[in-house]
Amino acid sequence: MFAARQSFNLFQKRAFSASASQASKVAVLGAAGGIGQPLSLLLKLNPRVSELALYDIRGGPGVAADLSHINTNSTVTGYNPDAAGLRDCLKDSEIILIPAGVPRKPGMTRDDLFNTNASIVRDLAKAAADAAPKAHVLVIANPVNSTVPIVSEVYKSKGVYDPKRLFGVTTLDVVRASRFISQVQKTDPAGEKVPVVGGHSGVTIVPLLSQSNHASISGETRDALVNRIQFGGDEVVKAKDGAGSATLSMAMAGARFAESLLRAAQGEKGVIEPTFVDSPLYKDQGIDFFASRVELGPNGVEQIHPVGQVNEYEQKLLDACLVDLKKNIQKGVDFVKANP
Ligand code: NAI
């Protein structure tokens, strides 16, 4: 009886958190893909989502029909790229997640995906800027260091750019960092918070172990851990042996980030996620985007936290990061200028 009452209370709380006044439409572009499907599943299970809109160049309606049978309150609709499909999918969205695009194969860097994914992201950004210019845009498609500037250039060209509403999803780097450090230290990953700053590829991923619970990690243990956090994605690409890159862990990370944004939008204070945003931190060095801990609010970015105190080893990592990051960002900007 007690257990039943407890679960009823929980249900009431959940129903309240998803009340009509807090209705949130979330769109997923690339919803039938390796990330898109499990990400959409997790969003269907999120009581803060009232409407789920799923678009893909193929298979969107099938994924939507399947998910729509899950007995949670949100509605699910699938869209194809016919006349108004993408526009209808995007219209009135509060959050737009973009996992559309090709993933890596063994031996590829994220930058190798640029030629294919740049135009996919540019075209989806154009549609989003027209149909839902005030939505939060969460870019998952790689190379994130370049695709985020691509979205910003498209929004600027249409006069609707709001730097507070554009995010490169780097959550997976943080998820990996807490998991990997817990494996080394034999602790519970839930209690491990490792800030990861910079960008989202190879040496641009900068874990700050000195700001974790294990600041004293040093020598080979530290080097191996940092390398694993920077190149953890390669482990999955290699293990999948040509069948793609991280999808399930990425779906979890993307759903976590979307949930954080919805919590902040619904009034919760102190919601902080590391994410790649239009940032003042290194603008004086010509670097317009940078991932650091960001406090989220109803309008997106509320406050960008500085990198904080780093040690000599981490400063070297940061220096290497900034060199690559600048080139990656410029590549995205140049692409839109040359291919508007
Ligand atoms: P996938 O190939 O399994 O799925 C991609 C989906 O996008 C497919 O269903 C495809 O039909 C769709 N698509 C292609 N062009 C489209 C367009 N113009 N409009 C709408 N949909 C379109 O690939 P997967 O594994 O889901 O990866 C997607 C992207 O996410 C890749 O670029 C990958 O590198 C990136 N990724 C990002 C991570 C991050 O931490 N930010 C982590 C892992 C992957």
XYZ file of C-alpha atoms and ligand atoms in Angstrom:
384
model
C 0.000 0.000 0.000
C 2.785 2.364 0.994
C 4.690 1.516 -2.170
C 1.584 2.111 -4.268
C 1.012 5.525 -2.688
C 4.627 6.451 -3.182
C 4.529 5.610 -6.872
C 1.252 7.509 -7.245
C 2.925 10.591 -5.759
C 5.805 10.157 -8.153
C 3.346 9.929 -11.016
C 1.611 13.127 -9.850
C 4.939 14.927 -9.687
C 5.829 13.803 -13.179
C 2.439 14.763 -14.538
C 2.928 18.182 -12.978
C 6.364 18.644 -14.490
C 4.881 18.020 -17.925
C 1.764 20.164 -17.455
C 0.303 22.018 -20.420
C 1.886 25.325 -19.444
C 5.277 23.666 -19.819
C 4.569 21.916 -23.108
C 7.764 21.382 -25.030
C 8.046 20.316 -28.631
C 11.372 18.674 -29.434
C 12.471 17.956 -33.018
C 15.113 15.401 -34.005
C 16.650 15.768 -37.488
C 18.259 12.502 -38.574
C 15.893 10.577 -36.300
C 16.152 7.238 -38.108
C 19.923 6.967 -37.689
C 22.135 5.150 -35.231
C 21.966 8.051 -32.765
C 18.582 9.382 -33.829
C 16.614 6.251 -32.895
C 17.829 5.674 -29.315
C 17.882 9.455 -28.731
C 14.240 9.672 -29.812
C 13.423 6.711 -27.561
C 14.945 8.457 -24.537
C 13.078 11.669 -25.391
C 9.824 9.691 -25.625
C 10.465 8.538 -22.060
C 11.060 12.114 -20.843
C 7.910 13.537 -19.205
C 9.080 17.090 -19.945
C 8.654 16.461 -23.684
C 5.068 16.919 -24.827
C 5.573 16.559 -28.577
C 8.296 14.715 -30.439
C 8.817 15.535 -34.127
C 11.041 13.127 -36.051
C 12.563 13.955 -39.430
C 14.929 11.972 -41.627
C 15.576 11.735 -45.349
C 14.309 8.184 -44.955
C 12.445 6.340 -42.248
C 11.167 9.144 -40.005
C 7.505 8.035 -40.012
C 8.458 4.412 -39.267
C 10.466 5.341 -36.186
C 7.651 7.676 -35.096
C 4.954 5.000 -35.482
C 7.024 2.582 -33.419
C 7.743 5.058 -30.609
C 4.157 6.345 -30.583
C 2.987 3.052 -29.046
C 5.032 3.653 -25.893
C 2.607 4.564 -23.130
C 3.897 7.992 -22.180
C 1.828 11.113 -22.805
C 3.824 12.801 -25.564
C 2.668 12.727 -29.162
C 5.112 11.510 -31.807
C 4.984 12.465 -35.479
C 7.322 11.419 -38.277
C 8.169 13.515 -41.306
C 9.627 12.795 -44.737
C 11.438 15.319 -46.938
C 8.360 15.973 -49.061
C 6.911 19.431 -49.713
C 6.480 20.778 -46.186
C 7.833 17.846 -44.147
C 10.876 19.526 -42.656
C 9.092 22.822 -42.059
C 6.166 21.153 -40.283
C 8.564 19.102 -38.198
C 10.436 22.222 -37.058
C 7.523 24.618 -36.567
C 6.966 25.595 -32.885
C 9.908 23.497 -31.677
C 11.576 24.568 -28.466
C 14.581 22.312 -29.022
C 16.032 21.018 -32.296
C 18.598 18.211 -32.086
C 20.706 17.523 -35.192
C 22.287 14.067 -35.330
C 21.899 13.959 -39.172
C 25.014 13.136 -41.159
C 27.523 10.381 -41.796
C 29.556 8.836 -38.943
C 33.250 7.874 -38.960
C 34.759 4.640 -40.215
C 38.034 3.211 -38.822
C 41.006 5.458 -39.616
C 38.902 8.582 -40.113
C 39.098 11.760 -38.042
C 35.971 13.811 -37.406
C 37.327 16.403 -39.807
C 37.193 13.792 -42.598
C 33.392 14.009 -42.319
C 33.392 17.711 -43.150
C 32.768 17.429 -46.888
C 29.579 15.424 -46.449
C 28.186 16.800 -43.222
C 28.847 20.520 -43.792
C 26.193 20.818 -46.477
C 23.720 18.610 -44.581
C 24.010 20.812 -41.490
C 23.919 24.037 -43.531
C 20.678 23.016 -45.245
C 19.011 21.877 -42.021
C 20.099 25.126 -40.337
C 18.498 27.154 -43.153
C 15.223 25.322 -42.635
C 15.423 25.735 -38.847
C 16.221 29.456 -39.114
C 13.128 29.941 -41.277
C 10.668 27.695 -39.428
C 11.710 27.993 -35.771
C 14.231 30.822 -35.376
C 13.852 30.967 -31.597
C 14.426 27.267 -30.916
C 17.523 26.018 -29.108
C 19.688 24.218 -31.687
C 21.763 21.290 -30.418
C 24.349 20.187 -32.971
C 25.516 16.581 -32.676
C 26.675 16.064 -36.309
C 30.444 16.055 -36.622
C 32.848 17.754 -36.902
C 31.120 19.740 -34.130
C 34.012 22.265 -34.044
C 33.013 23.262 -37.599
C 29.303 22.433 -37.817
C 28.397 24.797 -34.948
C 30.034 27.792 -36.736
C 28.201 26.686 -39.896
C 24.845 26.990 -38.100
C 25.826 30.357 -36.668
C 26.812 31.719 -40.095
C 23.526 30.541 -41.608
C 21.526 32.166 -38.787
C 23.547 35.389 -39.131
C 22.891 35.489 -42.870
C 19.171 35.268 -42.133
C 19.359 37.891 -39.372
C 18.107 35.545 -36.638
C 21.318 34.531 -34.842
C 21.006 34.357 -31.060
C 24.317 33.077 -29.639
C 22.539 32.003 -26.461
C 20.532 29.372 -28.312
C 23.193 27.472 -30.239
C 25.026 24.519 -28.645
C 27.559 21.962 -29.818
C 26.838 18.806 -27.859
C 30.073 17.793 -26.103
C 28.300 15.982 -23.272
C 29.680 12.606 -24.390
C 33.217 13.767 -23.617
C 32.142 14.577 -20.065
C 30.239 11.306 -19.731
C 33.307 9.381 -20.918
C 35.623 11.331 -18.622
C 33.602 10.482 -15.511
C 33.294 6.835 -16.535
C 36.974 6.389 -17.426
C 38.262 8.099 -14.272
C 35.942 5.933 -12.149
C 37.412 2.819 -13.760
C 40.956 3.929 -12.882
C 40.078 5.029 -9.358
C 37.535 2.240 -8.718
C 34.810 4.696 -7.731
C 31.175 5.301 -8.651
C 31.066 7.346 -11.890
C 27.924 9.111 -10.647
C 30.114 10.966 -8.147
C 32.851 11.859 -10.628
C 32.766 15.257 -12.315
C 35.629 16.015 -14.670
C 35.368 19.336 -16.514
C 36.193 18.897 -20.216
C 36.801 22.109 -22.147
C 37.848 23.167 -25.656
C 36.208 21.437 -28.585
C 34.995 18.004 -29.659
C 37.762 16.205 -31.549
C 41.101 14.682 -30.611
C 43.475 17.200 -29.083
C 40.790 19.897 -28.891
C 39.165 17.805 -26.123
C 40.847 19.032 -22.925
C 39.997 17.182 -19.696
C 40.887 19.101 -16.544
C 41.786 16.347 -14.099
C 43.229 18.924 -11.681
C 39.644 20.137 -11.153
C 38.295 16.617 -10.521
C 38.163 14.617 -7.276
C 41.523 13.127 -8.251
C 43.756 16.135 -8.796
C 46.798 14.151 -7.746
C 46.701 11.719 -10.694
C 50.023 12.119 -12.461
C 52.594 10.475 -14.698
C 51.659 7.621 -17.026
C 48.280 7.058 -15.358
C 47.310 10.654 -16.082
C 48.669 10.579 -19.634
C 46.794 7.363 -20.452
C 43.567 8.690 -18.961
C 43.740 11.990 -20.824
C 44.515 10.171 -24.061
C 41.559 7.816 -23.527
C 39.179 10.741 -22.923
C 40.469 12.545 -26.030
C 40.339 9.494 -28.278
C 37.624 7.391 -26.592
C 35.441 7.721 -29.676
C 38.071 5.793 -31.662
C 37.589 2.740 -29.407
C 33.972 2.531 -30.523
C 34.724 3.230 -34.190
C 37.323 0.424 -34.156
C 35.082 -2.048 -32.307
C 32.167 -1.382 -34.687
C 34.600 -2.100 -37.527
C 33.061 0.037 -40.255
C 29.489 0.045 -38.939
C 29.705 3.548 -37.469
C 30.686 5.368 -34.297
C 29.192 5.882 -30.848
C 25.398 5.851 -31.033
C 23.979 4.508 -27.751
C 26.276 6.430 -25.395
C 25.797 9.482 -27.617
C 22.026 9.124 -27.437
C 22.264 9.084 -23.645
C 24.498 12.163 -23.698
C 22.222 14.057 -26.119
C 19.122 13.184 -24.088
C 20.879 14.359 -20.918
C 21.728 17.694 -22.498
C 18.182 18.183 -23.808
C 16.817 17.310 -20.351
C 19.139 19.898 -18.752
C 17.886 22.576 -21.151
C 14.261 21.675 -20.436
C 14.878 21.751 -16.681
C 16.413 25.216 -17.008
C 13.599 26.358 -19.332
C 11.063 25.191 -16.763
C 12.616 27.386 -14.078
C 15.250 25.238 -12.381
C 18.309 27.239 -11.310
C 21.938 26.156 -11.271
C 21.719 23.737 -14.210
C 25.267 23.505 -15.586
C 26.488 21.498 -18.581
C 29.766 21.755 -20.457
C 28.948 22.658 -24.070
C 30.536 24.228 -27.158
C 29.084 27.727 -27.510
C 29.739 31.204 -28.866
C 32.051 32.208 -26.031
C 33.986 35.300 -24.941
C 36.763 33.230 -23.319
C 39.246 33.209 -26.242
C 37.743 35.780 -28.612
C 40.847 37.934 -28.141
C 42.755 35.108 -29.848
C 40.258 34.970 -32.714
C 38.458 31.889 -31.363
C 34.726 32.535 -31.310
C 33.503 29.166 -30.020
C 34.717 27.237 -27.009
C 33.349 24.534 -24.717
C 33.356 25.193 -20.997
C 30.902 24.798 -18.143
C 27.769 26.746 -19.060
C 24.876 27.589 -16.779
C 21.605 27.156 -18.633
C 18.473 29.266 -18.236
C 15.099 29.835 -19.912
C 16.798 31.633 -22.804
C 19.604 29.125 -23.246
C 23.066 30.262 -22.196
C 22.759 32.066 -18.856
C 26.410 32.238 -17.849
C 29.639 30.950 -19.371
C 32.080 29.830 -16.700
C 35.786 30.448 -17.217
C 38.199 27.554 -17.612
C 39.524 28.180 -14.097
C 42.862 27.255 -12.598
C 44.883 24.800 -14.724
C 48.285 23.233 -14.139
C 51.263 23.375 -16.483
C 50.386 20.055 -18.137
C 46.810 21.219 -18.829
C 48.026 24.569 -20.126
C 50.015 22.673 -22.777
C 46.900 20.711 -23.719
C 44.957 23.978 -23.963
C 47.614 25.576 -26.159
C 47.462 22.630 -28.585
C 43.654 22.726 -28.497
C 43.437 26.400 -29.428
C 45.620 25.965 -32.537
C 43.375 23.251 -33.995
C 40.149 24.790 -32.790
C 40.821 28.057 -34.568
C 41.347 26.242 -37.880
C 38.252 24.048 -37.418
C 36.039 27.066 -36.670
C 37.427 29.031 -39.608
C 36.770 26.081 -41.915
C 33.073 26.150 -40.996
C 32.805 29.912 -41.445
C 34.618 29.785 -44.808
C 32.379 26.970 -46.015
C 29.203 29.012 -45.590
C 30.808 32.107 -47.130
C 31.868 30.060 -50.208
C 28.688 27.943 -50.345
C 25.874 30.112 -48.978
P 23.848 7.316 -39.048
O 24.387 7.224 -40.430
O 23.508 6.040 -38.349
O 22.559 8.234 -39.025
C 22.504 9.456 -39.659
C 21.083 9.699 -40.104
O 21.023 10.987 -40.710
C 20.571 8.672 -41.127
O 19.328 8.139 -40.708
C 20.404 9.513 -42.399
O 19.322 9.080 -43.224
C 20.148 10.895 -41.815
N 20.393 11.994 -42.736
C 21.388 12.145 -43.653
N 21.235 13.304 -44.312
C 20.148 13.913 -43.789
C 19.473 15.129 -44.044
N 19.898 15.974 -44.989
N 18.385 15.416 -43.317
C 17.938 14.575 -42.357
N 18.525 13.401 -42.082
C 19.607 13.073 -42.786
O 24.923 8.157 -38.187
P 25.003 8.293 -36.588
O 25.846 7.210 -36.042
O 23.639 8.476 -36.072
O 25.856 9.653 -36.447
C 25.302 10.893 -36.827
C 26.307 12.016 -36.639
O 26.609 12.213 -35.251
C 27.662 11.770 -37.306
O 28.086 12.950 -37.928
C 28.570 11.428 -36.143
O 29.925 11.730 -36.425
C 28.018 12.328 -35.068
N 28.402 11.960 -33.706
C 28.558 12.975 -32.802
C 28.947 12.739 -31.518
C 29.117 13.863 -30.553
O 29.636 13.639 -29.457
N 28.700 15.076 -30.850
C 29.204 11.357 -31.044
C 28.957 10.359 -32.037
C 28.590 10.662 -33.329
